[in-house]
């Protein structure tokens, strides 16, 4: 009886130790040098910042992108500023998300996790797979979308969503009616021959 009690206690403690070991392993694996979520730090913010960027706005930015080891992967400083229309996916998702809520003249530093950058594949040979990227960005100019642009961006996709199936349905109806229409075939040709006799 004592041996079975000792065996149950040993099994329970073994399971408890195994769970504790798994928990510790999960915590230590989570402490590597990869960012799991987007981090945005403001480096410089102008004194007057009355207009913040929102989706649909157009920004002109200068940026420097680096790997976490400091290696520069790209920079616009020697070129014209990059034009980014928020919501149009012209840059990687993490950079676009970090540009929402900034104002003209603001400088930010953003750390972008792999799933919001180039993912597991990377962008060989410059960017390895699962790379965390760091961008320093200066917003040169901010142009808000006009009400007309907002309407086009918001309403046009909905109109297309309705219009495309409607047009396809009309084309299908036309083709169906054309296929089922009485064809001027042999019957009419026979009728014409009979009339001639």
mmCIF file of C-alpha atoms in Angstrom, residues 21-166:
data_model
loop_
_atom_site.group_PDB
_atom_site.id
_atom_site.type_symbol
_atom_site.label_atom_id
_atom_site.label_comp_id
_atom_site.label_asym_id
_atom_site.label_seq_id
_atom_site.Cartn_x
_atom_site.Cartn_y
_atom_site.Cartn_z
ATOM 1 C CA UNK A 21 9.858 22.750 -17.271
ATOM 2 C CA UNK A 22 7.627 23.464 -20.298
ATOM 3 C CA UNK A 23 6.574 26.785 -18.786
ATOM 4 C CA UNK A 24 10.176 27.821 -18.152
ATOM 5 C CA UNK A 25 11.149 26.795 -21.682
ATOM 6 C CA UNK A 26 8.349 28.919 -23.135
ATOM 7 C CA UNK A 27 9.510 31.951 -21.149
ATOM 8 C CA UNK A 28 13.151 31.570 -22.148
ATOM 9 C CA UNK A 29 12.265 31.055 -25.819
ATOM 10 C CA UNK A 30 10.198 34.244 -25.731
ATOM 11 C CA UNK A 31 13.175 36.291 -24.542
ATOM 12 C CA UNK A 32 15.172 36.141 -27.768
ATOM 13 C CA UNK A 33 15.988 39.308 -29.704
ATOM 14 C CA UNK A 34 12.875 39.276 -31.901
ATOM 15 C CA UNK A 35 10.049 41.750 -31.626
ATOM 16 C CA UNK A 36 6.595 40.207 -31.497
ATOM 17 C CA UNK A 37 4.641 43.408 -32.013
ATOM 18 C CA UNK A 38 5.130 46.755 -33.679
ATOM 19 C CA UNK A 39 6.970 49.308 -31.532
ATOM 20 C CA UNK A 40 6.917 53.019 -32.378
ATOM 21 C CA UNK A 41 9.027 55.590 -30.552
ATOM 22 C CA UNK A 42 8.749 59.334 -31.230
ATOM 23 C CA UNK A 43 12.189 60.920 -31.657
ATOM 24 C CA UNK A 44 11.101 64.448 -32.613
ATOM 25 C CA UNK A 45 7.609 65.924 -32.475
ATOM 26 C CA UNK A 46 6.954 69.466 -33.733
ATOM 27 C CA UNK A 47 5.531 72.037 -31.310
ATOM 28 C CA UNK A 48 2.361 72.387 -33.360
ATOM 29 C CA UNK A 49 0.893 69.092 -34.411
ATOM 30 C CA UNK A 50 -2.748 69.841 -35.205
ATOM 31 C CA UNK A 51 -3.226 67.405 -38.115
ATOM 32 C CA UNK A 52 -2.516 63.687 -37.614
ATOM 33 C CA UNK A 53 -2.302 61.238 -40.495
ATOM 34 C CA UNK A 54 -5.133 58.791 -41.119
ATOM 35 C CA UNK A 55 -5.768 56.071 -43.704
ATOM 36 C CA UNK A 56 -6.090 57.595 -47.158
ATOM 37 C CA UNK A 57 -3.677 60.473 -46.466
ATOM 38 C CA UNK A 58 -0.535 60.921 -48.543
ATOM 39 C CA UNK A 59 2.840 61.323 -46.828
ATOM 40 C CA UNK A 60 6.263 62.165 -48.165
ATOM 41 C CA UNK A 61 8.888 60.550 -45.966
ATOM 42 C CA UNK A 62 12.616 60.081 -45.679
ATOM 43 C CA UNK A 63 13.613 56.808 -44.061
ATOM 44 C CA UNK A 64 16.543 54.611 -43.171
ATOM 45 C CA UNK A 65 15.860 50.901 -42.724
ATOM 46 C CA UNK A 66 18.217 48.660 -40.773
ATOM 47 C CA UNK A 67 18.522 45.127 -39.542
ATOM 48 C CA UNK A 68 18.788 44.716 -35.771
ATOM 49 C CA UNK A 69 22.579 44.324 -36.062
ATOM 50 C CA UNK A 70 22.735 47.881 -37.473
ATOM 51 C CA UNK A 71 23.281 46.944 -41.139
ATOM 52 C CA UNK A 72 21.500 49.494 -43.365
ATOM 53 C CA UNK A 73 19.199 47.768 -45.857
ATOM 54 C CA UNK A 74 17.719 50.837 -47.558
ATOM 55 C CA UNK A 75 17.611 54.615 -47.254
ATOM 56 C CA UNK A 76 15.862 57.420 -49.106
ATOM 57 C CA UNK A 77 18.191 60.143 -47.826
ATOM 58 C CA UNK A 78 20.132 60.297 -51.105
ATOM 59 C CA UNK A 79 16.918 60.290 -53.193
ATOM 60 C CA UNK A 80 13.657 62.204 -53.350
ATOM 61 C CA UNK A 81 11.294 61.514 -50.451
ATOM 62 C CA UNK A 82 9.177 58.393 -50.750
ATOM 63 C CA UNK A 83 5.482 59.065 -51.395
ATOM 64 C CA UNK A 84 3.240 56.795 -49.301
ATOM 65 C CA UNK A 85 -0.544 56.765 -49.579
ATOM 66 C CA UNK A 86 -1.779 55.142 -46.388
ATOM 67 C CA UNK A 87 -4.044 52.174 -47.062
ATOM 68 C CA UNK A 88 -2.675 51.450 -50.548
ATOM 69 C CA UNK A 89 -0.028 48.957 -49.332
ATOM 70 C CA UNK A 90 2.865 50.674 -51.086
ATOM 71 C CA UNK A 91 5.219 49.843 -48.190
ATOM 72 C CA UNK A 92 5.494 46.904 -45.791
ATOM 73 C CA UNK A 93 2.534 46.637 -43.377
ATOM 74 C CA UNK A 94 4.538 47.478 -40.253
ATOM 75 C CA UNK A 95 5.864 50.710 -41.728
ATOM 76 C CA UNK A 96 2.415 51.717 -42.964
ATOM 77 C CA UNK A 97 0.869 51.066 -39.536
ATOM 78 C CA UNK A 98 3.560 53.124 -37.813
ATOM 79 C CA UNK A 99 2.783 56.094 -40.099
ATOM 80 C CA UNK A 100 -0.840 56.351 -38.944
ATOM 81 C CA UNK A 101 -1.183 59.107 -36.335
ATOM 82 C CA UNK A 102 1.970 61.088 -37.186
ATOM 83 C CA UNK A 103 2.202 64.740 -38.160
ATOM 84 C CA UNK A 104 4.301 66.751 -40.569
ATOM 85 C CA UNK A 105 7.842 67.233 -39.261
ATOM 86 C CA UNK A 106 7.661 64.301 -36.849
ATOM 87 C CA UNK A 107 10.515 61.773 -36.621
ATOM 88 C CA UNK A 108 9.853 58.264 -35.418
ATOM 89 C CA UNK A 109 11.798 55.082 -34.856
ATOM 90 C CA UNK A 110 9.825 51.901 -35.436
ATOM 91 C CA UNK A 111 10.753 48.296 -34.749
ATOM 92 C CA UNK A 112 8.881 45.976 -37.092
ATOM 93 C CA UNK A 113 8.457 42.240 -36.373
ATOM 94 C CA UNK A 114 8.935 39.760 -39.241
ATOM 95 C CA UNK A 115 5.219 39.073 -39.734
ATOM 96 C CA UNK A 116 4.679 42.782 -40.498
ATOM 97 C CA UNK A 117 7.802 43.015 -42.683
ATOM 98 C CA UNK A 118 9.087 40.330 -45.082
ATOM 99 C CA UNK A 119 8.141 37.226 -43.073
ATOM 100 C CA UNK A 120 9.862 33.859 -43.150
ATOM 101 C CA UNK A 121 11.160 34.261 -46.712
ATOM 102 C CA UNK A 122 12.805 37.630 -46.219
ATOM 103 C CA UNK A 123 13.992 39.581 -49.241
ATOM 104 C CA UNK A 124 17.215 37.862 -50.335
ATOM 105 C CA UNK A 125 20.013 38.717 -50.436
ATOM 106 C CA UNK A 126 19.519 41.926 -48.411
ATOM 107 C CA UNK A 127 16.991 40.860 -45.783
ATOM 108 C CA UNK A 128 17.187 37.360 -44.238
ATOM 109 C CA UNK A 129 14.087 35.386 -43.313
ATOM 110 C CA UNK A 130 12.383 36.192 -39.991
ATOM 111 C CA UNK A 131 14.283 39.488 -39.751
ATOM 112 C CA UNK A 132 13.190 42.202 -37.344
ATOM 113 C CA UNK A 133 13.594 45.581 -39.024
ATOM 114 C CA UNK A 134 14.164 49.031 -37.569
ATOM 115 C CA UNK A 135 13.211 52.182 -39.465
ATOM 116 C CA UNK A 136 13.927 55.797 -38.647
ATOM 117 C CA UNK A 137 11.382 57.926 -40.494
ATOM 118 C CA UNK A 138 10.979 61.675 -40.934
ATOM 119 C CA UNK A 139 7.619 62.913 -42.220
ATOM 120 C CA UNK A 140 8.437 65.645 -44.750
ATOM 121 C CA UNK A 141 4.861 66.479 -45.756
ATOM 122 C CA UNK A 142 1.324 65.339 -45.011
ATOM 123 C CA UNK A 143 -1.572 65.798 -47.430
ATOM 124 C CA UNK A 144 -4.987 64.830 -46.139
ATOM 125 C CA UNK A 145 -7.371 63.150 -48.516
ATOM 126 C CA UNK A 146 -10.135 65.356 -49.873
ATOM 127 C CA UNK A 147 -13.783 64.476 -49.253
ATOM 128 C CA UNK A 148 -13.986 63.442 -52.923
ATOM 129 C CA UNK A 149 -11.033 61.052 -52.506
ATOM 130 C CA UNK A 150 -12.555 59.690 -49.299
ATOM 131 C CA UNK A 151 -15.839 59.029 -51.076
ATOM 132 C CA UNK A 152 -14.047 57.326 -53.967
ATOM 133 C CA UNK A 153 -11.958 55.203 -51.576
ATOM 134 C CA UNK A 154 -14.949 54.266 -49.404
ATOM 135 C CA UNK A 155 -17.841 54.033 -51.872
ATOM 136 C CA UNK A 156 -16.221 52.857 -55.123
ATOM 137 C CA UNK A 157 -15.321 49.366 -53.814
ATOM 138 C CA UNK A 158 -18.913 48.917 -52.621
ATOM 139 C CA UNK A 159 -20.302 50.025 -55.988
ATOM 140 C CA UNK A 160 -17.966 47.585 -57.737
ATOM 141 C CA UNK A 161 -19.031 44.853 -55.338
ATOM 142 C CA UNK A 162 -22.629 45.415 -56.457
ATOM 143 C CA UNK A 163 -21.959 46.259 -60.107
ATOM 144 C CA UNK A 164 -19.751 43.304 -61.098
ATOM 145 C CA UNK A 165 -22.264 40.559 -60.144
ATOM 146 C CA UNK A 166 -25.066 42.571 -61.764
#
